[in-house]
mmCIF file of C-alpha atoms in Angstrom:
data_model
loop_
_atom_site.group_PDB
_atom_site.id
_atom_site.type_symbol
_atom_site.label_atom_id
_atom_site.label_comp_id
_atom_site.label_asym_id
_atom_site.label_seq_id
_atom_site.Cartn_x
_atom_site.Cartn_y
_atom_site.Cartn_z
ATOM 1 C CA MET A 18 198.480 112.713 71.685
ATOM 2 C CA ILE A 19 197.138 110.342 74.236
ATOM 3 C CA THR A 20 193.609 110.903 75.427
ATOM 4 C CA SER A 21 193.682 108.832 78.860
ATOM 5 C CA LYS A 22 190.785 107.124 79.794
ATOM 6 C CA LEU A 23 191.369 107.627 83.457
ATOM 7 C CA PRO A 24 192.515 111.462 83.291
ATOM 8 C CA ASN A 25 192.226 111.683 86.965
ATOM 9 C CA VAL A 26 194.061 108.723 88.186
ATOM 10 C CA GLY A 27 197.891 108.810 88.847
ATOM 11 C CA ILE A 28 200.085 106.816 91.520
ATOM 12 C CA THR A 29 198.465 105.172 93.896
ATOM 13 C CA ILE A 30 198.737 106.371 97.945
ATOM 14 C CA PHE A 31 199.863 103.397 98.800
ATOM 15 C CA THR A 32 202.720 103.105 96.230
ATOM 16 C CA GLN A 33 203.559 106.658 97.055
ATOM 17 C CA MET A 34 203.875 105.975 100.873
ATOM 18 C CA SER A 35 205.891 102.567 100.582
ATOM 19 C CA GLN A 36 208.129 104.272 98.402
ATOM 20 C CA LEU A 37 209.046 107.506 100.913
ATOM 21 C CA ALA A 38 208.989 104.709 103.404
ATOM 22 C CA ALA A 39 211.872 103.331 101.593
ATOM 23 C CA GLN A 40 213.582 106.620 100.859
ATOM 24 C CA THR A 41 213.292 107.714 104.429
ATOM 25 C CA GLY A 42 213.991 104.333 106.045
ATOM 26 C CA ALA A 43 210.710 104.600 108.015
ATOM 27 C CA ILE A 44 208.559 101.552 109.306
ATOM 28 C CA ASN A 45 206.215 100.814 106.927
ATOM 29 C CA LEU A 46 202.655 100.614 108.361
ATOM 30 C CA SER A 47 201.197 102.202 105.179
ATOM 31 C CA GLN A 48 200.384 99.427 102.387
ATOM 32 C CA GLY A 49 198.556 96.372 103.760
ATOM 33 C CA PHE A 50 201.195 93.732 103.270
ATOM 34 C CA PRO A 51 202.474 91.340 106.355
ATOM 35 C CA ASP A 52 206.433 91.397 106.908
ATOM 36 C CA PHE A 53 206.291 87.862 108.068
ATOM 37 C CA ASP A 54 206.617 84.688 106.179
ATOM 38 C CA ALA A 55 203.520 82.483 104.973
ATOM 39 C CA PRO A 56 202.910 79.173 106.636
ATOM 40 C CA GLN A 57 206.147 76.682 105.842
ATOM 41 C CA ALA A 58 203.914 74.183 104.418
ATOM 42 C CA LEU A 59 202.298 76.455 102.117
ATOM 43 C CA CYS A 60 205.362 77.464 100.908
ATOM 44 C CA ASP A 61 206.956 74.199 100.721
ATOM 45 C CA ALA A 62 203.843 73.044 98.429
ATOM 46 C CA VAL A 63 204.598 75.748 95.820
ATOM 47 C CA GLY A 64 208.355 74.417 95.170
ATOM 48 C CA ARG A 65 206.556 70.772 95.061
ATOM 49 C CA HIS A 66 204.403 71.339 92.429
ATOM 50 C CA ILE A 67 206.854 73.308 90.361
ATOM 51 C CA ALA A 68 209.710 70.642 90.781
ATOM 52 C CA ASN A 69 206.765 67.962 89.449
ATOM 53 C CA GLY A 70 205.954 69.990 86.080
ATOM 54 C CA HIS A 71 202.577 71.721 87.503
ATOM 55 C CA ASN A 72 203.456 74.856 85.406
ATOM 56 C CA GLN A 73 201.473 75.378 82.488
ATOM 57 C CA TYR A 74 198.008 76.781 82.128
ATOM 58 C CA SER A 75 195.348 75.546 84.707
ATOM 59 C CA PRO A 76 191.610 76.137 83.791
ATOM 60 C CA MET A 77 190.165 79.259 83.199
ATOM 61 C CA THR A 78 187.734 78.819 85.904
ATOM 62 C CA GLY A 79 190.661 77.754 88.574
ATOM 63 C CA LEU A 80 192.123 74.414 89.637
ATOM 64 C CA PRO A 81 189.365 72.114 90.263
ATOM 65 C CA ALA A 82 190.671 70.826 93.452
ATOM 66 C CA LEU A 83 191.108 74.406 94.619
ATOM 67 C CA ARG A 84 187.668 75.592 93.438
ATOM 68 C CA GLN A 85 186.399 72.197 95.678
ATOM 69 C CA GLN A 86 188.382 73.376 98.608
ATOM 70 C CA ILE A 87 186.750 76.975 98.338
ATOM 71 C CA SER A 88 183.378 75.223 98.170
ATOM 72 C CA ALA A 89 183.824 72.963 101.154
ATOM 73 C CA LYS A 90 185.246 75.905 103.129
ATOM 74 C CA ILE A 91 182.110 78.209 102.681
ATOM 75 C CA ALA A 92 179.998 75.129 103.784
ATOM 76 C CA ARG A 93 182.111 74.986 106.800
ATOM 77 C CA THR A 94 182.279 78.645 107.420
ATOM 78 C CA TYR A 95 178.862 79.849 106.445
ATOM 79 C CA GLY A 96 176.750 76.686 106.394
ATOM 80 C CA VAL A 97 175.913 77.110 102.707
ATOM 81 C CA SER A 98 176.613 75.016 99.646
ATOM 82 C CA VAL A 99 177.918 76.709 96.253
ATOM 83 C CA ASP A 100 178.705 74.461 93.464
ATOM 84 C CA ALA A 101 182.177 74.416 92.702
ATOM 85 C CA ASP A 102 182.030 73.958 89.008
ATOM 86 C CA HIS A 103 179.462 76.878 88.320
ATOM 87 C CA GLU A 104 179.752 79.463 90.813
ATOM 88 C CA VAL A 105 183.441 79.380 92.058
ATOM 89 C CA THR A 106 186.021 81.351 89.731
ATOM 90 C CA VAL A 107 189.708 81.745 90.741
ATOM 91 C CA THR A 108 191.078 84.938 89.726
ATOM 92 C CA PRO A 109 194.563 86.409 89.789
ATOM 93 C CA GLY A 110 193.731 88.522 92.873
ATOM 94 C CA ALA A 111 190.335 90.035 94.456
ATOM 95 C CA THR A 112 191.321 93.358 92.442
ATOM 96 C CA GLN A 113 191.030 91.255 89.230
ATOM 97 C CA ALA A 114 188.045 89.778 90.205
ATOM 98 C CA ILE A 115 186.107 92.985 91.422
ATOM 99 C CA PHE A 116 187.321 94.370 87.750
ATOM 100 C CA CYS A 117 185.773 91.427 85.860
ATOM 101 C CA ALA A 118 182.439 91.736 88.008
ATOM 102 C CA ILE A 119 181.875 95.392 87.237
ATOM 103 C CA GLN A 120 182.684 94.700 83.728
ATOM 104 C CA ALA A 121 180.283 91.984 83.399
ATOM 105 C CA VAL A 122 177.107 93.846 83.932
ATOM 106 C CA ILE A 123 177.888 97.941 83.941
ATOM 107 C CA HIS A 124 176.972 99.321 80.692
ATOM 108 C CA SER A 125 177.579 102.776 79.543
ATOM 109 C CA GLY A 126 175.684 105.589 81.591
ATOM 110 C CA ASP A 127 175.039 102.826 84.588
ATOM 111 C CA GLU A 128 175.655 104.001 87.971
ATOM 112 C CA VAL A 129 177.489 102.392 90.853
ATOM 113 C CA ILE A 130 176.997 103.358 94.343
ATOM 114 C CA VAL A 131 180.092 103.057 96.342
ATOM 115 C CA PHE A 132 180.469 103.913 100.370
ATOM 116 C CA ASP A 133 182.896 106.337 101.096
ATOM 117 C CA PRO A 134 185.354 106.058 102.426
ATOM 118 C CA CYS A 135 186.032 103.329 99.710
ATOM 119 C CA TYR A 136 188.861 101.244 98.377
ATOM 120 C CA ASP A 137 190.504 103.041 95.326
ATOM 121 C CA SER A 138 190.326 100.611 92.477
ATOM 122 C CA TYR A 139 186.344 100.611 92.358
ATOM 123 C CA GLU A 140 185.937 103.848 90.595
ATOM 124 C CA PRO A 141 188.444 103.532 87.967
ATOM 125 C CA SER A 142 186.945 99.845 87.222
ATOM 126 C CA VAL A 143 183.312 101.613 86.777
ATOM 127 C CA GLU A 144 184.547 104.554 84.784
ATOM 128 C CA LEU A 145 186.335 102.093 82.175
ATOM 129 C CA ALA A 146 183.032 100.067 82.044
ATOM 130 C CA GLY A 147 181.547 103.260 80.824
ATOM 131 C CA GLY A 148 179.444 103.865 84.234
ATOM 132 C CA ARG A 149 179.854 106.404 87.079
ATOM 133 C CA CYS A 150 180.052 106.172 90.543
ATOM 134 C CA VAL A 151 177.644 107.743 92.686
ATOM 135 C CA HIS A 152 179.365 108.491 96.546
ATOM 136 C CA VAL A 153 177.325 107.637 99.646
ATOM 137 C CA GLN A 154 179.204 108.623 102.905
ATOM 138 C CA LEU A 155 179.373 106.164 105.522
ATOM 139 C CA GLY A 156 178.603 107.261 109.250
ATOM 140 C CA LEU A 157 181.369 109.471 110.364
ATOM 141 C CA ASN A 158 181.668 107.588 113.845
ATOM 142 C CA ASP A 159 181.070 104.065 113.210
ATOM 143 C CA PHE A 160 181.176 103.747 109.473
ATOM 144 C CA SER A 161 177.839 102.235 109.204
ATOM 145 C CA ILE A 162 175.342 102.784 106.346
ATOM 146 C CA ASP A 163 173.159 105.531 106.292
ATOM 147 C CA PHE A 164 170.179 104.009 104.534
ATOM 148 C CA GLU A 165 168.295 107.080 104.188
ATOM 149 C CA LYS A 166 171.480 108.479 102.052
ATOM 150 C CA LEU A 167 171.557 105.140 100.117
ATOM 151 C CA ALA A 168 167.724 105.317 99.193
ATOM 152 C CA GLU A 169 168.406 109.051 98.031
ATOM 153 C CA ALA A 170 171.192 107.852 96.120
ATOM 154 C CA ILE A 171 169.461 105.322 94.246
ATOM 155 C CA THR A 172 167.844 106.204 90.849
ATOM 156 C CA PRO A 173 166.427 104.483 87.536
ATOM 157 C CA ARG A 174 170.211 104.357 86.300
ATOM 158 C CA THR A 175 171.547 102.586 89.261
ATOM 159 C CA ARG A 176 172.727 99.073 88.144
ATOM 160 C CA MET A 177 175.306 98.069 91.276
ATOM 161 C CA ILE A 178 176.125 98.795 94.848
ATOM 162 C CA VAL A 179 179.487 97.737 95.728
ATOM 163 C CA LEU A 180 179.721 96.690 99.735
ATOM 164 C CA ASN A 181 183.161 95.994 101.398
ATOM 165 C CA ALA A 182 182.983 94.388 104.950
ATOM 166 C CA PRO A 183 184.951 93.869 106.995
ATOM 167 C CA HIS A 184 185.738 97.524 105.732
ATOM 168 C CA ASN A 185 189.134 99.187 104.369
ATOM 169 C CA PRO A 186 190.016 101.361 105.889
ATOM 170 C CA SER A 187 187.844 101.748 108.797
ATOM 171 C CA GLY A 188 187.518 97.930 110.066
ATOM 172 C CA ALA A 189 183.528 98.023 110.585
ATOM 173 C CA LEU A 190 181.623 95.136 109.917
ATOM 174 C CA ILE A 191 178.014 94.918 108.487
ATOM 175 C CA SER A 192 175.354 93.248 110.581
ATOM 176 C CA ARG A 193 172.500 90.747 109.028
ATOM 177 C CA ALA A 194 169.974 93.520 110.181
ATOM 178 C CA GLU A 195 171.664 95.918 107.665
ATOM 179 C CA LEU A 196 171.584 93.382 104.838
ATOM 180 C CA ASP A 197 168.001 92.826 105.295
ATOM 181 C CA GLN A 198 167.540 96.277 104.957
ATOM 182 C CA LEU A 199 169.641 96.451 101.850
ATOM 183 C CA ALA A 200 167.870 93.418 100.332
ATOM 184 C CA ALA A 201 164.143 95.017 101.294
ATOM 185 C CA LEU A 202 165.455 98.290 99.418
ATOM 186 C CA ILE A 203 166.693 96.953 96.201
ATOM 187 C CA ARG A 204 164.099 93.824 95.958
ATOM 188 C CA ASP A 205 161.945 95.211 92.803
ATOM 189 C CA ARG A 206 165.037 96.738 91.305
ATOM 190 C CA ASP A 207 167.351 95.582 88.973
ATOM 191 C CA ILE A 208 170.500 96.309 90.953
ATOM 192 C CA TYR A 209 173.223 93.761 91.292
ATOM 193 C CA ILE A 210 175.776 93.604 94.234
ATOM 194 C CA VAL A 211 179.581 93.365 94.450
ATOM 195 C CA SER A 212 180.866 92.361 98.159
ATOM 196 C CA ASP A 213 184.431 92.650 98.633
ATOM 197 C CA GLU A 214 184.895 90.470 101.585
ATOM 198 C CA VAL A 215 188.813 89.975 101.110
ATOM 199 C CA TYR A 216 189.055 90.498 105.298
ATOM 200 C CA GLU A 217 186.523 87.895 106.046
ATOM 201 C CA HIS A 218 188.380 85.943 108.398
ATOM 202 C CA LEU A 219 190.085 89.160 110.122
ATOM 203 C CA VAL A 220 187.349 89.730 112.634
ATOM 204 C CA PHE A 221 187.521 90.205 116.291
ATOM 205 C CA ASP A 222 186.149 89.784 119.729
ATOM 206 C CA GLY A 223 184.183 86.825 118.920
ATOM 207 C CA VAL A 224 182.163 88.579 116.559
ATOM 208 C CA PRO A 225 181.448 86.757 113.234
ATOM 209 C CA HIS A 226 181.358 88.100 109.681
ATOM 210 C CA VAL A 227 177.918 88.385 108.159
ATOM 211 C CA SER A 228 178.616 87.361 104.600
ATOM 212 C CA VAL A 229 176.497 87.785 101.646
ATOM 213 C CA LEU A 230 176.970 83.896 101.001
ATOM 214 C CA ASN A 231 174.591 83.062 103.528
ATOM 215 C CA HIS A 232 171.718 86.113 102.520
ATOM 216 C CA GLU A 233 170.154 84.192 100.216
ATOM 217 C CA GLU A 234 168.230 86.690 98.739
ATOM 218 C CA LEU A 235 170.978 88.980 98.162
ATOM 219 C CA TYR A 236 172.979 86.236 97.001
ATOM 220 C CA GLN A 237 171.014 85.634 93.622
ATOM 221 C CA ARG A 238 172.149 89.075 92.539
ATOM 222 C CA ALA A 239 175.749 89.066 93.956
ATOM 223 C CA PHE A 240 179.511 88.564 93.158
ATOM 224 C CA VAL A 241 181.084 87.946 96.187
ATOM 225 C CA VAL A 242 185.035 88.325 96.254
ATOM 226 C CA SER A 243 187.741 86.992 98.535
ATOM 227 C CA SER A 244 191.580 86.801 98.525
ATOM 228 C CA PHE A 245 193.834 84.201 99.453
ATOM 229 C CA GLY A 246 196.460 86.751 99.772
ATOM 230 C CA LYS A 247 194.848 88.178 102.735
ATOM 231 C CA THR A 248 193.824 85.061 104.392
ATOM 232 C CA TYR A 249 197.310 83.205 103.875
ATOM 233 C CA HIS A 250 199.787 86.080 104.309
ATOM 234 C CA VAL A 251 200.764 85.667 100.652
ATOM 235 C CA THR A 252 199.831 89.332 99.080
ATOM 236 C CA GLY A 253 202.219 88.948 96.515
ATOM 237 C CA TRP A 254 200.785 85.985 95.195
ATOM 238 C CA LYS A 255 197.673 87.904 93.658
ATOM 239 C CA THR A 256 195.350 85.097 93.919
ATOM 240 C CA GLY A 257 191.653 85.474 94.728
ATOM 241 C CA TYR A 258 188.404 84.159 94.074
ATOM 242 C CA VAL A 259 184.494 85.225 93.229
ATOM 243 C CA VAL A 260 181.618 83.039 94.120
ATOM 244 C CA ALA A 261 178.393 84.260 92.249
ATOM 245 C CA PRO A 262 175.211 82.402 91.111
ATOM 246 C CA PRO A 263 175.597 80.449 87.739
ATOM 247 C CA ALA A 264 174.130 83.030 85.613
ATOM 248 C CA LEU A 265 176.244 85.642 86.924
ATOM 249 C CA THR A 266 179.561 83.464 87.250
ATOM 250 C CA ALA A 267 178.972 82.784 83.289
ATOM 251 C CA GLU A 268 178.897 86.389 82.564
ATOM 252 C CA LEU A 269 182.018 87.229 84.894
ATOM 253 C CA ARG A 270 184.071 84.284 83.390
ATOM 254 C CA LYS A 271 183.445 85.873 79.836
ATOM 255 C CA VAL A 272 185.189 88.869 80.815
ATOM 256 C CA HIS A 273 187.979 86.791 83.097
ATOM 257 C CA GLN A 274 189.001 84.902 80.190
ATOM 258 C CA TYR A 275 190.111 87.884 78.112
ATOM 259 C CA VAL A 276 191.746 89.787 80.943
ATOM 260 C CA SER A 277 194.039 87.265 82.454
ATOM 261 C CA PHE A 278 192.435 83.539 81.478
ATOM 262 C CA CYS A 279 193.910 81.968 84.295
ATOM 263 C CA GLY A 280 195.835 82.265 87.387
ATOM 264 C CA VAL A 281 199.238 81.062 88.391
ATOM 265 C CA THR A 282 198.918 77.125 88.219
ATOM 266 C CA PRO A 283 201.498 75.822 90.859
ATOM 267 C CA LEU A 284 200.132 78.482 93.449
ATOM 268 C CA GLN A 285 196.635 76.958 92.884
ATOM 269 C CA TYR A 286 197.754 73.413 93.439
ATOM 270 C CA ALA A 287 199.606 74.703 96.518
ATOM 271 C CA LEU A 288 196.768 76.537 98.053
ATOM 272 C CA ALA A 289 194.498 73.394 97.598
ATOM 273 C CA ASP A 290 196.854 71.017 99.128
ATOM 274 C CA PHE A 291 197.369 73.318 102.539
ATOM 275 C CA MET A 292 193.597 74.114 102.364
ATOM 276 C CA ALA A 293 192.912 70.462 102.614
ATOM 277 C CA GLU A 294 195.719 69.687 105.090
ATOM 278 C CA HIS A 295 195.248 72.558 107.305
ATOM 279 C CA PRO A 296 191.501 73.707 107.682
ATOM 280 C CA GLU A 297 192.369 75.066 111.140
ATOM 281 C CA HIS A 298 194.392 78.144 109.647
ATOM 282 C CA VAL A 299 191.016 79.779 108.717
ATOM 283 C CA GLU A 300 189.700 79.215 112.166
ATOM 284 C CA GLU A 301 193.045 80.235 113.932
ATOM 285 C CA LEU A 302 193.339 83.529 111.918
ATOM 286 C CA PRO A 303 190.877 85.723 113.920
ATOM 287 C CA GLY A 304 192.968 84.731 117.218
ATOM 288 C CA PHE A 305 196.014 85.454 115.521
ATOM 289 C CA TYR A 306 195.419 88.861 114.247
ATOM 290 C CA GLN A 307 193.322 89.943 117.296
ATOM 291 C CA ALA A 308 196.698 89.174 119.062
ATOM 292 C CA LYS A 309 198.558 91.880 117.088
ATOM 293 C CA ARG A 310 195.902 94.342 117.254
ATOM 294 C CA ASP A 311 195.470 94.022 121.291
ATOM 295 C CA LEU A 312 199.588 94.203 121.388
ATOM 296 C CA PHE A 313 199.796 97.453 118.947
ATOM 297 C CA CYS A 314 196.578 99.142 120.674
ATOM 298 C CA ASP A 315 198.314 98.217 124.126
ATOM 299 C CA LEU A 316 201.581 99.830 123.258
ATOM 300 C CA LEU A 317 200.049 103.234 121.868
ATOM 301 C CA ALA A 318 197.635 103.418 124.997
ATOM 302 C CA SER A 319 200.270 106.066 126.224
ATOM 303 C CA SER A 320 200.358 107.796 123.077
ATOM 304 C CA ARG A 321 198.784 111.197 122.330
ATOM 305 C CA PHE A 322 196.793 109.274 119.446
ATOM 306 C CA SER A 323 193.191 108.341 120.606
ATOM 307 C CA PHE A 324 191.434 105.616 118.753
ATOM 308 C CA LYS A 325 188.955 102.714 119.228
ATOM 309 C CA ARG A 326 189.858 99.256 118.542
ATOM 310 C CA VAL A 327 189.107 97.946 115.082
ATOM 311 C CA THR A 328 186.778 95.081 114.650
ATOM 312 C CA GLY A 329 188.108 93.431 111.632
ATOM 313 C CA THR A 330 190.699 93.858 108.889
ATOM 314 C CA TYR A 331 194.455 94.304 109.955
ATOM 315 C CA PHE A 332 194.358 97.983 109.937
ATOM 316 C CA GLN A 333 193.769 100.395 113.180
ATOM 317 C CA LEU A 334 192.840 104.168 112.616
ATOM 318 C CA VAL A 335 194.375 106.808 114.724
ATOM 319 C CA ASP A 336 192.984 110.044 115.298
ATOM 320 C CA TYR A 337 195.574 112.974 115.625
ATOM 321 C CA SER A 338 193.443 115.695 116.788
ATOM 322 C CA GLN A 339 195.501 116.254 120.182
ATOM 323 C CA ILE A 340 198.775 116.247 118.298
ATOM 324 C CA ARG A 341 198.900 118.022 114.838
ATOM 325 C CA PRO A 342 195.610 119.739 114.215
ATOM 326 C CA ASP A 343 197.077 122.268 112.170
ATOM 327 C CA LEU A 344 198.068 119.551 109.434
ATOM 328 C CA ASN A 345 195.354 117.654 107.018
ATOM 329 C CA ASP A 346 195.698 113.836 106.824
ATOM 330 C CA VAL A 347 197.830 113.962 104.117
ATOM 331 C CA GLU A 348 200.162 116.333 105.645
ATOM 332 C CA MET A 349 200.033 114.452 108.925
ATOM 333 C CA ALA A 350 201.182 111.492 106.856
ATOM 334 C CA LEU A 351 204.171 112.489 105.455
ATOM 335 C CA TRP A 352 205.252 114.575 108.454
ATOM 336 C CA MET A 353 204.957 111.369 110.629
ATOM 337 C CA THR A 354 207.163 109.238 107.787
ATOM 338 C CA ARG A 355 209.842 112.064 107.479
ATOM 339 C CA GLU A 356 210.025 113.347 110.696
ATOM 340 C CA HIS A 357 209.181 110.225 112.838
ATOM 341 C CA GLY A 358 209.832 107.245 110.900
ATOM 342 C CA VAL A 359 206.345 105.630 110.794
ATOM 343 C CA ALA A 360 204.291 105.464 107.428
ATOM 344 C CA SER A 361 200.607 105.529 107.479
ATOM 345 C CA ILE A 362 198.176 106.059 105.062
ATOM 346 C CA PRO A 363 195.884 109.356 105.243
ATOM 347 C CA ILE A 364 192.057 108.547 105.100
ATOM 348 C CA SER A 365 191.083 111.363 102.815
ATOM 349 C CA VAL A 366 192.271 109.597 99.616
ATOM 350 C CA PHE A 367 189.274 107.216 100.031
ATOM 351 C CA TYR A 368 186.930 110.116 99.878
ATOM 352 C CA GLN A 369 185.362 111.663 97.042
ATOM 353 C CA THR A 370 184.840 114.866 99.278
ATOM 354 C CA PRO A 371 186.582 114.280 102.600
ATOM 355 C CA PRO A 372 184.486 115.527 105.920
ATOM 356 C CA GLU A 373 185.741 118.502 107.127
ATOM 357 C CA GLY A 374 188.103 118.499 110.161
ATOM 358 C CA GLN A 375 188.320 114.607 109.936
ATOM 359 C CA ARG A 376 191.952 113.730 111.599
ATOM 360 C CA LEU A 377 192.697 109.947 110.875
ATOM 361 C CA VAL A 378 195.431 107.755 109.424
ATOM 362 C CA ARG A 379 195.486 104.475 109.126
ATOM 363 C CA LEU A 380 198.076 101.948 110.691
ATOM 364 C CA CYS A 381 198.670 98.413 109.585
ATOM 365 C CA PHE A 382 199.181 95.935 112.137
ATOM 366 C CA ALA A 383 199.981 92.942 110.090
ATOM 367 C CA LYS A 384 203.491 93.027 111.142
ATOM 368 C CA ARG A 385 205.947 91.051 113.605
ATOM 369 C CA GLU A 386 206.071 91.788 117.337
ATOM 370 C CA GLU A 387 209.013 93.486 116.980
ATOM 371 C CA THR A 388 208.013 95.781 114.200
ATOM 372 C CA LEU A 389 205.220 96.653 116.220
ATOM 373 C CA ARG A 390 206.910 97.638 119.128
ATOM 374 C CA GLU A 391 209.296 99.919 117.293
ATOM 375 C CA ALA A 392 206.638 101.663 115.486
ATOM 376 C CA ALA A 393 204.623 102.079 118.453
ATOM 377 C CA ALA A 394 207.751 103.525 120.402
ATOM 378 C CA LYS A 395 208.221 106.066 117.358
ATOM 379 C CA LEU A 396 204.478 107.045 117.824
ATOM 380 C CA CYS A 397 204.460 107.316 121.570
ATOM 381 C CA VAL A 398 206.961 110.295 121.323
ATOM 382 C CA ILE A 399 205.172 111.937 118.834
#
């Protein structure tokens, strides 16, 4: 008989909804991936490096050229200097990066604070390390941190706080003032930070992303995680990275080397080339996705859904209270997929205890214009 180490974990809602969309022929706005191609120059670089024989193990820490490009991008974007050799580690995806960071410092009995709604990989990673998640609910209207609730949740067992900004699923951002408040709260405590910033370049309306990377005090105790998949439209490449101070990087690498050892070599070569040759890609990304957000929201303006335009990520939350208040969000997502041909994600799955009466589903707008138009046409007749 198998005694499961994750007895409460099943197939993720993302897999379930994508499978249902495929079965029913619905437009899949559930799982967060683009339906358009990556830049051609990036794809061409992969083929070139495969043909040139770059098909063996890369260094465990990541290809040096790629780590140097990451360091250069951080300097341009955030105005801070990180050591490519001792502070940057390339991983097979951001999810693995978060897993390794948690395994590196969490021991049996430790508590990790997560903010609900929170991404579904955090808690299993904590449980596998022998820790326990303590859930603190974000504000219902703006998904901001309630610092009174956070202070109440901290105990002598608290060893880590997981941040996520831009926030999935709400798209909310975090401010410098909030980071300052967090720093003051944990200043005299032995608490680490994992800052999940995979949507760092998907921020809109001229508002900058505030990163833990340029908060000197918090960075000294932080693992900052990002994703090439989100930034370069290649989610299937499963390539990300972690930036952390040298002592934390050393502990993370001890775990990483026994989880995967290294990332995929030709993909790292291609990303290094593309980052060096096309630094403008990152600068243009906010405008690229803001145009998609605005198109999608404009198309939904005549629908019965209510919403506030998201400030980050490529997800839009919509409230269906005026359409089917009799359905909870899981029922609504299934009904929309089966009866109206558009797949979404119910928000309650991101909570330990969903707020009573909340009627929100998440829609992904990282899609071609024709996909967004077709989906919006279906949503507007509901």
